XYZ file of C-alpha atoms in Angstrom:
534
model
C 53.328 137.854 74.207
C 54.291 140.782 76.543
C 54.369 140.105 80.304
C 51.990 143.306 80.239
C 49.902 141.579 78.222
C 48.626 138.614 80.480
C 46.032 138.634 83.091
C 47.029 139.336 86.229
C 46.685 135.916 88.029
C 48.719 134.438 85.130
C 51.462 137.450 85.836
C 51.473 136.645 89.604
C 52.176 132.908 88.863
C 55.831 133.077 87.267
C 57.723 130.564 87.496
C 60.811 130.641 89.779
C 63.945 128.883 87.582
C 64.946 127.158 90.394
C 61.767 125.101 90.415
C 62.359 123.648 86.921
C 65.843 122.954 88.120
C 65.007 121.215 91.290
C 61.934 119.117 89.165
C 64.737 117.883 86.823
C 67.163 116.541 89.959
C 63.765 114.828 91.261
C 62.851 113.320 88.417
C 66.666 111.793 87.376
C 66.729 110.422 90.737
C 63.588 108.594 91.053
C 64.273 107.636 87.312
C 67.636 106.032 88.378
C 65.846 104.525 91.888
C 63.367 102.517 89.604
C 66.047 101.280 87.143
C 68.071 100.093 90.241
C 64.876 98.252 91.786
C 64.176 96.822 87.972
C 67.684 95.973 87.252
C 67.379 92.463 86.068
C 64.176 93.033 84.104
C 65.574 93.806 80.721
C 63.109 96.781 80.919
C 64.717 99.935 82.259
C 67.860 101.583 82.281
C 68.605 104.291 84.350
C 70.426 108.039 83.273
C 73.891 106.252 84.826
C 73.486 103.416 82.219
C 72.413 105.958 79.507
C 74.991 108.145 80.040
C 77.767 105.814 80.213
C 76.697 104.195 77.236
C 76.065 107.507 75.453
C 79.645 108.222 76.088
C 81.441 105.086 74.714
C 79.565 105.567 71.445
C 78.981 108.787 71.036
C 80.640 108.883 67.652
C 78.111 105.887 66.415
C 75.252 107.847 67.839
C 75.722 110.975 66.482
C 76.642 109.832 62.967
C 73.039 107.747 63.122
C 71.398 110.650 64.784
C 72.569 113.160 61.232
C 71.055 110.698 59.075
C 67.503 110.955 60.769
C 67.703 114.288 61.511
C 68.274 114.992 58.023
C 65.456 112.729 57.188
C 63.079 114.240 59.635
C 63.931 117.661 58.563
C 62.861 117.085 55.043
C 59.939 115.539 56.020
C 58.948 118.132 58.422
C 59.722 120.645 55.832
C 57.426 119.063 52.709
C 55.109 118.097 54.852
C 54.133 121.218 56.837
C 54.467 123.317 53.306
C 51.876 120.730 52.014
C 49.625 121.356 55.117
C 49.673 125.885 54.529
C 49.196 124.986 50.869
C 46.191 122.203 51.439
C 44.858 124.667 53.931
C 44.904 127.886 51.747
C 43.161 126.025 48.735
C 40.642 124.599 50.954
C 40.024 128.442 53.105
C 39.890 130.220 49.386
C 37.974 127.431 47.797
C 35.055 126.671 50.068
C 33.800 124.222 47.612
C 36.768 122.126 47.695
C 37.158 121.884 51.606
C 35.367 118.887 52.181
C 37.033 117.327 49.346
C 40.497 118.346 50.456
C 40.021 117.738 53.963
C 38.760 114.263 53.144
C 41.782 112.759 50.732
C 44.360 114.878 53.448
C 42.484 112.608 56.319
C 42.261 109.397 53.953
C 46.128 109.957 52.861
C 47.220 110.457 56.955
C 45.101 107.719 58.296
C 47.213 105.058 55.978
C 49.108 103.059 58.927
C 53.035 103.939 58.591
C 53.318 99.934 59.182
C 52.296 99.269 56.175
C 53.199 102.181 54.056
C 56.634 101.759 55.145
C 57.208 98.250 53.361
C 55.311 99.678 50.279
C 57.389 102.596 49.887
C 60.033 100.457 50.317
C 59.223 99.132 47.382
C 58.588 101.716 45.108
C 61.296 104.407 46.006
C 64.131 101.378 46.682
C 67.239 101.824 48.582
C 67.663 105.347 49.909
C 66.106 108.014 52.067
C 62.911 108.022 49.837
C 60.433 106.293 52.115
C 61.827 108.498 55.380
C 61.510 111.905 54.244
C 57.985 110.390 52.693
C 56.671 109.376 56.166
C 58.279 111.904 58.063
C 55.968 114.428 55.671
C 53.060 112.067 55.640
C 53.152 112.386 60.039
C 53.319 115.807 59.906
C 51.083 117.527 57.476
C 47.351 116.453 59.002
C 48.139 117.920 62.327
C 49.409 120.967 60.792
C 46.592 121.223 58.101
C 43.949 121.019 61.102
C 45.495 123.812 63.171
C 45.796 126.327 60.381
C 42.187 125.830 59.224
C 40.897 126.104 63.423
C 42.915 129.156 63.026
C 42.269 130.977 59.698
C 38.436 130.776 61.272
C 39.415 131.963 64.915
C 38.738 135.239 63.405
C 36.070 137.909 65.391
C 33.641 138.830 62.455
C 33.777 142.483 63.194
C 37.240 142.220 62.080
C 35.938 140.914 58.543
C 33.204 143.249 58.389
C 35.894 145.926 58.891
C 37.748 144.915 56.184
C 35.057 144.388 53.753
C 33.372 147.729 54.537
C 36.768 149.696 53.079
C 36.084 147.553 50.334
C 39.217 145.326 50.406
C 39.046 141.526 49.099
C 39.102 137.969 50.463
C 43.247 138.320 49.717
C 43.678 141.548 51.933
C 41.250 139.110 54.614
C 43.677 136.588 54.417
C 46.314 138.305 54.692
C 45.536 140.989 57.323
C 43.180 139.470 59.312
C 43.023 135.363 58.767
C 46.409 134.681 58.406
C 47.609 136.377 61.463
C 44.978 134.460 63.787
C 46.541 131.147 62.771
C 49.831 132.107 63.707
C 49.266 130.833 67.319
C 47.717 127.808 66.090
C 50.237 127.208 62.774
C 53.115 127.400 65.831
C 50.950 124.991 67.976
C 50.605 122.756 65.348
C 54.914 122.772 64.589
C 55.418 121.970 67.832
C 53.114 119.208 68.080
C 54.662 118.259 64.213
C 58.300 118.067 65.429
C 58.278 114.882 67.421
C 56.137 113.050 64.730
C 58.405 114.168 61.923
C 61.276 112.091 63.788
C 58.862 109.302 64.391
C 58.298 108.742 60.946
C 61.827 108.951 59.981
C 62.391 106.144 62.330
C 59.613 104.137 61.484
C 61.071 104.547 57.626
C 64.451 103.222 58.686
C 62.648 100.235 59.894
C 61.608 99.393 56.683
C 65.249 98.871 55.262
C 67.653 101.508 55.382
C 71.078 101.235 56.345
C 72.107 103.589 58.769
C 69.971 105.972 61.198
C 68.478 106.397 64.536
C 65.643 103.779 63.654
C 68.653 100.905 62.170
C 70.240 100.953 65.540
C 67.107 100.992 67.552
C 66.099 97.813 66.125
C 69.574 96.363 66.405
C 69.273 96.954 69.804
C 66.011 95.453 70.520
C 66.733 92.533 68.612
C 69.579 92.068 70.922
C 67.626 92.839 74.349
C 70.175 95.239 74.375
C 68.004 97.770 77.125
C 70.630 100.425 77.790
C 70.660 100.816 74.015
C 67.926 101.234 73.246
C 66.701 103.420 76.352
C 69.964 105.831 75.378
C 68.385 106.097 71.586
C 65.246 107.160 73.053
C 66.760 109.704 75.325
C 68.525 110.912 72.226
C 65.644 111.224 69.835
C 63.426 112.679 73.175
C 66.217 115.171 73.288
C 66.303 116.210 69.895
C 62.442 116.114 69.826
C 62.414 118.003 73.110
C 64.572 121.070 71.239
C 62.364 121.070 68.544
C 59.151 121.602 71.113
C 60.920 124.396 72.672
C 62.298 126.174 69.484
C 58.816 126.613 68.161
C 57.502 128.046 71.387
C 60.331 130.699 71.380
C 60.146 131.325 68.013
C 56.576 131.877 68.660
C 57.415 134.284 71.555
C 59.385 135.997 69.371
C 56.566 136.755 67.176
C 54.484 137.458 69.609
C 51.474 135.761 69.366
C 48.852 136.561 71.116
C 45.590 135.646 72.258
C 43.143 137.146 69.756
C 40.809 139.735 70.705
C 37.149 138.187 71.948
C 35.027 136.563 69.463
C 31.732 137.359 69.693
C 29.694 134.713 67.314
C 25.886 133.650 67.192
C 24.790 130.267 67.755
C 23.833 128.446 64.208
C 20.348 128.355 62.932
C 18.258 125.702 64.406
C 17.946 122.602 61.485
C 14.625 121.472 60.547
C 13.931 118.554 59.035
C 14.259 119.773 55.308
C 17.768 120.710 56.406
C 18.557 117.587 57.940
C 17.638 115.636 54.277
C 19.354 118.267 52.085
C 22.356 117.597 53.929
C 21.941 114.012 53.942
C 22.016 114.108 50.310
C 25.046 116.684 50.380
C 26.695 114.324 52.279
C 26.177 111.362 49.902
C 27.118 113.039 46.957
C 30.205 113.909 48.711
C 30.986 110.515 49.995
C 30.287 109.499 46.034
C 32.794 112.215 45.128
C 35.565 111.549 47.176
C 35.231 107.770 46.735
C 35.507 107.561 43.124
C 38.413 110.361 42.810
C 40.814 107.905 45.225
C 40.024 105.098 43.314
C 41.047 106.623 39.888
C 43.463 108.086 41.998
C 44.770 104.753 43.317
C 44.478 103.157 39.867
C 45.771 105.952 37.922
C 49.010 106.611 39.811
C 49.712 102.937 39.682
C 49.503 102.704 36.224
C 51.237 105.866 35.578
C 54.421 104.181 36.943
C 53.282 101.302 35.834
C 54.028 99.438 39.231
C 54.053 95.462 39.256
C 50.789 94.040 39.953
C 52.563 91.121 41.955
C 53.442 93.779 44.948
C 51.429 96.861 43.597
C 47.745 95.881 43.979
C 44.808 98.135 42.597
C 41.923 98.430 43.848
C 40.083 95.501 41.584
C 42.631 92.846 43.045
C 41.855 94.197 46.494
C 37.700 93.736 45.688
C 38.920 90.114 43.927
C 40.240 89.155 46.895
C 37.453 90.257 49.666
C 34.648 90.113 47.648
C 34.464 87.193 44.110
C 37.539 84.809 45.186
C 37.346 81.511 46.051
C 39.005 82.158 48.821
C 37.246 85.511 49.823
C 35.507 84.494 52.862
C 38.447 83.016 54.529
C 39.899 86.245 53.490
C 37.004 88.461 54.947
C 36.848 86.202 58.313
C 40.839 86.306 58.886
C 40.786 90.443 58.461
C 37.881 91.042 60.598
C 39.056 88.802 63.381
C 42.165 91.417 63.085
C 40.164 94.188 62.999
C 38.323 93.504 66.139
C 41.414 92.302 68.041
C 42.805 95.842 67.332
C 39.158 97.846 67.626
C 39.012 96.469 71.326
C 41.959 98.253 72.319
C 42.274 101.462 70.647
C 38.689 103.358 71.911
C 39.544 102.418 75.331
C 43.309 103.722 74.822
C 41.750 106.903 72.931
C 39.360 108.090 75.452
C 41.852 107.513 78.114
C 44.711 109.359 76.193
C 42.069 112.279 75.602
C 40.976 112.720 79.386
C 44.899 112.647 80.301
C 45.626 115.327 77.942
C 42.651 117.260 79.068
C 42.728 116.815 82.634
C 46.537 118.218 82.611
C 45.802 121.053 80.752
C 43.298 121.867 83.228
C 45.411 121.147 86.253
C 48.152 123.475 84.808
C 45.711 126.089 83.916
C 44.592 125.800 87.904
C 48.268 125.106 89.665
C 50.487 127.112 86.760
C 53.257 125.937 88.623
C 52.992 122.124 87.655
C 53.996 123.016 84.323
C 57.787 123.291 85.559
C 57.319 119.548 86.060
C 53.947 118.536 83.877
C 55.405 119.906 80.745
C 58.576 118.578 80.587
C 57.467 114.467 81.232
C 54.924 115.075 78.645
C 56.911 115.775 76.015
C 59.828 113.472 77.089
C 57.188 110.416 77.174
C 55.584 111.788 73.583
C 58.830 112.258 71.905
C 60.407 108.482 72.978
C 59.696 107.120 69.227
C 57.045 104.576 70.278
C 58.647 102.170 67.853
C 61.340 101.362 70.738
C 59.111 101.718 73.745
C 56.050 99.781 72.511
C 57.947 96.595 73.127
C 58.886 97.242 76.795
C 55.591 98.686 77.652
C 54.011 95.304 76.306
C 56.618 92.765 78.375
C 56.191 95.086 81.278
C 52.553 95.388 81.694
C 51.667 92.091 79.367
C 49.858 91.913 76.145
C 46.217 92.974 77.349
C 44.408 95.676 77.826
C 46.908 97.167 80.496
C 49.945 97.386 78.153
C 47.926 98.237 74.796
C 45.845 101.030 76.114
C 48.404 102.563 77.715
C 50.855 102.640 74.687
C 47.810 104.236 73.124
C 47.237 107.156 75.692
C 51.040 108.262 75.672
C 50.636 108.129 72.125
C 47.441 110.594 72.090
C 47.248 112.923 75.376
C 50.581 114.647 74.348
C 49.099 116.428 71.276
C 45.595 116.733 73.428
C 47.850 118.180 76.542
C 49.409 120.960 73.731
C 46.221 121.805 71.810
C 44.409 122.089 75.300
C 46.675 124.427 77.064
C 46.929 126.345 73.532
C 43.145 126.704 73.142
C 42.789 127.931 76.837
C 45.679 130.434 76.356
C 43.666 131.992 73.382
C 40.739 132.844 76.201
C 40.669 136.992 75.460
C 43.129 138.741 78.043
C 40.172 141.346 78.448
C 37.417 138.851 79.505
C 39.472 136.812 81.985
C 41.243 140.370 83.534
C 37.005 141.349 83.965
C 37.249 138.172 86.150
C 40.099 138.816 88.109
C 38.677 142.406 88.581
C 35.786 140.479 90.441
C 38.125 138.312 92.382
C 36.681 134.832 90.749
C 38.417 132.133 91.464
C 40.945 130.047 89.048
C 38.114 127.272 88.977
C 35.595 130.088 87.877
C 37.793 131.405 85.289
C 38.363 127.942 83.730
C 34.782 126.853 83.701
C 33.862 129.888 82.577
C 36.229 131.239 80.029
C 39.079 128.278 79.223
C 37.379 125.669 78.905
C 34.781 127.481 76.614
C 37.702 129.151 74.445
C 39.374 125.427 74.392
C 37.001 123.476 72.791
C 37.782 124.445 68.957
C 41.099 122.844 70.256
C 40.219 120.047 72.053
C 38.115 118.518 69.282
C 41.185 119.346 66.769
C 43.457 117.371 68.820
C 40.450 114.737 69.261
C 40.141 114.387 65.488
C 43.939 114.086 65.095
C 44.141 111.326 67.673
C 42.099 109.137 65.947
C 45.085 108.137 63.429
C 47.226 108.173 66.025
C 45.727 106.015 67.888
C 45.719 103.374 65.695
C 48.989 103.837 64.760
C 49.985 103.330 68.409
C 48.029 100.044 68.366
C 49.054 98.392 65.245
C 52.697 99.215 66.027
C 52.806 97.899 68.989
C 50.729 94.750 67.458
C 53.900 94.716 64.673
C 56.921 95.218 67.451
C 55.433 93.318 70.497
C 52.158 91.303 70.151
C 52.070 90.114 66.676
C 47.760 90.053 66.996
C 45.690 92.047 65.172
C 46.004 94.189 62.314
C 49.282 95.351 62.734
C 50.662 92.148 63.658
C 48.485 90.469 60.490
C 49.735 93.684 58.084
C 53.524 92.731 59.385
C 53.275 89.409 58.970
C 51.781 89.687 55.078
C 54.421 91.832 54.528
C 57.414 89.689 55.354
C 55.580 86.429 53.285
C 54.635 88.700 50.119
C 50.756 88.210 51.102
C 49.916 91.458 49.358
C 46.077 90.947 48.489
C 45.942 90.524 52.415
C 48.359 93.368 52.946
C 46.440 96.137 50.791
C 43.362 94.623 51.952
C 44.261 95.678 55.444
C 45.683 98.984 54.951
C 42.465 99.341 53.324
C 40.309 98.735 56.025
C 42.361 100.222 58.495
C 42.030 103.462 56.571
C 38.410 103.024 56.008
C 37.663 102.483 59.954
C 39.932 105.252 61.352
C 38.137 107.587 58.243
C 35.187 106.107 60.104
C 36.102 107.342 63.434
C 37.383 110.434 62.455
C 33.518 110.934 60.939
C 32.050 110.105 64.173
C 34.345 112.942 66.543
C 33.332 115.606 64.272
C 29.734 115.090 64.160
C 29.978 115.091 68.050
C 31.943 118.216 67.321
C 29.631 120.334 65.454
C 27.152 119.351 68.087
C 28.897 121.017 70.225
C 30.835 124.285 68.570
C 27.708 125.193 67.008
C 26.584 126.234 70.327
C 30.123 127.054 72.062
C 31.778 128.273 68.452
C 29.641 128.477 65.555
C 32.543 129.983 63.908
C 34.351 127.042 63.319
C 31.169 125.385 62.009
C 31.275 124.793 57.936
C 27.968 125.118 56.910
């Protein structure tokens, strides 16, 4: 984007380099004053520690820190490549959208606590199971932004090419495809930290050398300055990452699109309301019986042991005609609920954060010198090696749990947010500087408005995350609920309990996920019926 190119209160607010400079002194400083007044704790070590530390094993770190950056990598790269390609078929394919998007939501809402022990046990010793949920991290979020963005698309731009009588491939590739390039970038940036993340969380599961082995050395051991100078190494390289997909997409310069001018949806009527009903059944049918012949199939294509490997009979055996079923049922539930009662307060909390920043930078530009750079330093330390000192620092209750959950969530909601309000149309918020409205006036107005396609993106992606922020931190530091029931069947070969749970898990977030977007149609089919699939 050209400096020419913004509106002109966004042009008056440039940043000064010296203020980033000076926010990065103030922030080391009060980092290293709280380490000093918690030294003692075994919760915080301070940049002194981390570099000093850094230093003496620099040679151990950065051999660990190839591995997973390797890892990552690969993952990042199949996994993003699966998201265009999911996306494409599903934009071309109208038919198939709901299909796709529902086995690509199914597939990321699996928790990485458990999937890590199983693909431990399929793939064996290697990198196998990294690169695996280093892709599996990535691809939803990326999926999501291209299809927000192949629809971002004014509809007198369509017209335009349909009335020279071009096709739905010159659409796609003129018109479509260069409208998600803001979002596509949005979504790699938001991609790179969780690519790392899953690497980690696939070390964890087994591997013998990486960023994740060492962590977990090192929190075995209490060992705090360890383990805070891995995070500040993998928040580094996630941090780079971040920042090398914004340039890269100020090299290309993308641009707010032009203003999108869309009609509200029809009104539903009753008939409406029932057809869909039964659309919706038959789809819920659909996708249903394809992932269990898919779950079945694949399992008996490799013909996988049925003592580790269960299909989905076993897993109905065991809940449903057992003996033992009802203990079964009553131990998972009390799981589930022990988990449920911390992630929707975490989630909403982690969604107003994210929110409430993006507004605050969109108002006081200036706060991103300092916003920006915390937010993605607390998103990119892997929560694998935080979740245990947030939980002995602020307990195992609500206090520590929801917060692990909102740093888990308003990072991706602070990105999509401040990328949604950035697409507000350069020509409609320059008509408001032209009539001297206020910054307040122009978000209310015009960002926020121009956000929500965003906002309700990041919501949906949050709800996996979320969950994965609970149950890990129920694995690493609580040992309750279904993380800490899914980690315990795992290490005692329980694995009717163990598929039983990453059933259910994936069956509830699925659940959740269901619930934002009906709130979401509700309210883009009056703010941006454009993104509404009818």
């Amino acid at each position: 984007m050209s400096a020419t190119s913004l509106p002109l209160s966004e042009r008056r607010a440039a940043l000064p380099p010296a203020a980033t400079f000076l926010s990065v002194v103030v922030a080391l400083l009060a980092w290293e004053l709280l380490a000093r007044s918690l030294a003692g704790t075994f919760l915080l070590a301070g940049p002194w520690d981390v570099a000093t530390y850094l230093h003496a094993n620099a040679g151990l770190i950065g051999r660990a820190l190839a591995v997973t950056m390797q890892e990552a990598a690969w993952g990042f790269l199949f996994g993003n490549l699966a998201a265009v390609g999911l996306a494409l078929i599903a934009h071309m394919l109208p038919r198939t959208e709901k299909l796709v998007s529902a086995l690509a939501l199914l597939f990321f809402c699996l928790p990485l606590v458990a999937t890590g022990p199983i693909l431990r046990l399929l793939y064996g010793p290697g990198i196998g199971p990294q690169i695996t949920l280093a892709a599996l991290a990535v691809y939803y979020t990326t999926y999501l932004s291209v299809m927000v963005g192949l629809r971002a698309v004014p509809s007198n731009w369509v017209d335009l090419v349909r009335s020279y009588g071009r096709g739905s491939a010159t659409e796609l590739v003129r018109v479509r495809a260069r409208a998600a390039l803001p979002y596509l970038i949005g979504g790699l940036q938001i991609a790179a930290p969780a690519a790392f993340l899953g690497a980690m969380v696939g070390e964890f599961t087994g591997a013998e050398r990486g960023m994740g082995v060492l962590a977990i050395r090192a929190m075995r051991e209490l060992d705090v300055q360890a383990t805070w100078t891995l995070a500040c190494v993998a928040s580094a390289v996630s941090m780079v990452a971040y920042w090398l997909f914004g340039w890269i997409g100020r090299r290309l310069s993308v641009a707010p699109p032009a203003l999108i001018l869309s009609s509200p949806g029809p009104r539903e009527t009753h008939p409406t309301h029932g057809r869909r009903f039964l659309s919706s059944l038959a789809m819920f049918v659909l996708i249903a019986v394809v992932v269990l012949i898919a779950w079945r199939g694949l399992m008996d294509l490799f013909d996988l042991n049925v003592f580790f490997a269960k299909r989905p009979d076993d897993v109905w055996r065991f809940l449903i005609t057992d003996l033992d079923a009802a203990t079964n049922r009553a131990v998972l539930f009390e799981a589930l609920g022990q988990t449920l009662v911390f992630t929707l307060p975490g989630y909403l909390v982690g969604l107003a954060l994210g929110a409430g920043l993006a507004a605050c930078i969109m108002l006081l530009p200036s706060l991103s010198a300092t916003v920006l750079p915390v937010a993605i330093a607390l998103r990119s330390i892997p929560i694998v090696t935080t979740a245990p000192l947030i939980v002995l620092a602020l307990g195992r209750d609500a206090a520590g749990m929801v917060t692990i959950v909102a740093i888990m969530i308003f990072f991706p909601t602070l990105v999509a947010c401040l990328q949604g309000m950035r697409q507000a149309p350069a020509e409609v918020l320059d008509i408001f500087d032209s009539y001297a409205a206020s910054r307040w006036q122009r978000l209310r107005l015009a960002q926020v408005p121009a956000m929500l396609p965003a906002f309700f993106a990041a919501a949906r992606m949050a709800v996996p995350a979320a969950f994965l922020a609970v149950t890990t931190a129920e694995w690493l530091g609580t040992g309750t609920g279904i993380g800490g029931l899914i980690a315990m069947t795992a290490s005692t070969s329980a694995y009717g309990m163990l598929w039983s749970g990453v059933a259910a898990l994936s069956l509830l977030a699925c659940a959740a996920y269901v619930a934002v977007e009906f709130v979401e149609r509700a309210v883009l089919s009056r703010y941006a019926s454009e993104q509404i699939v009818r």
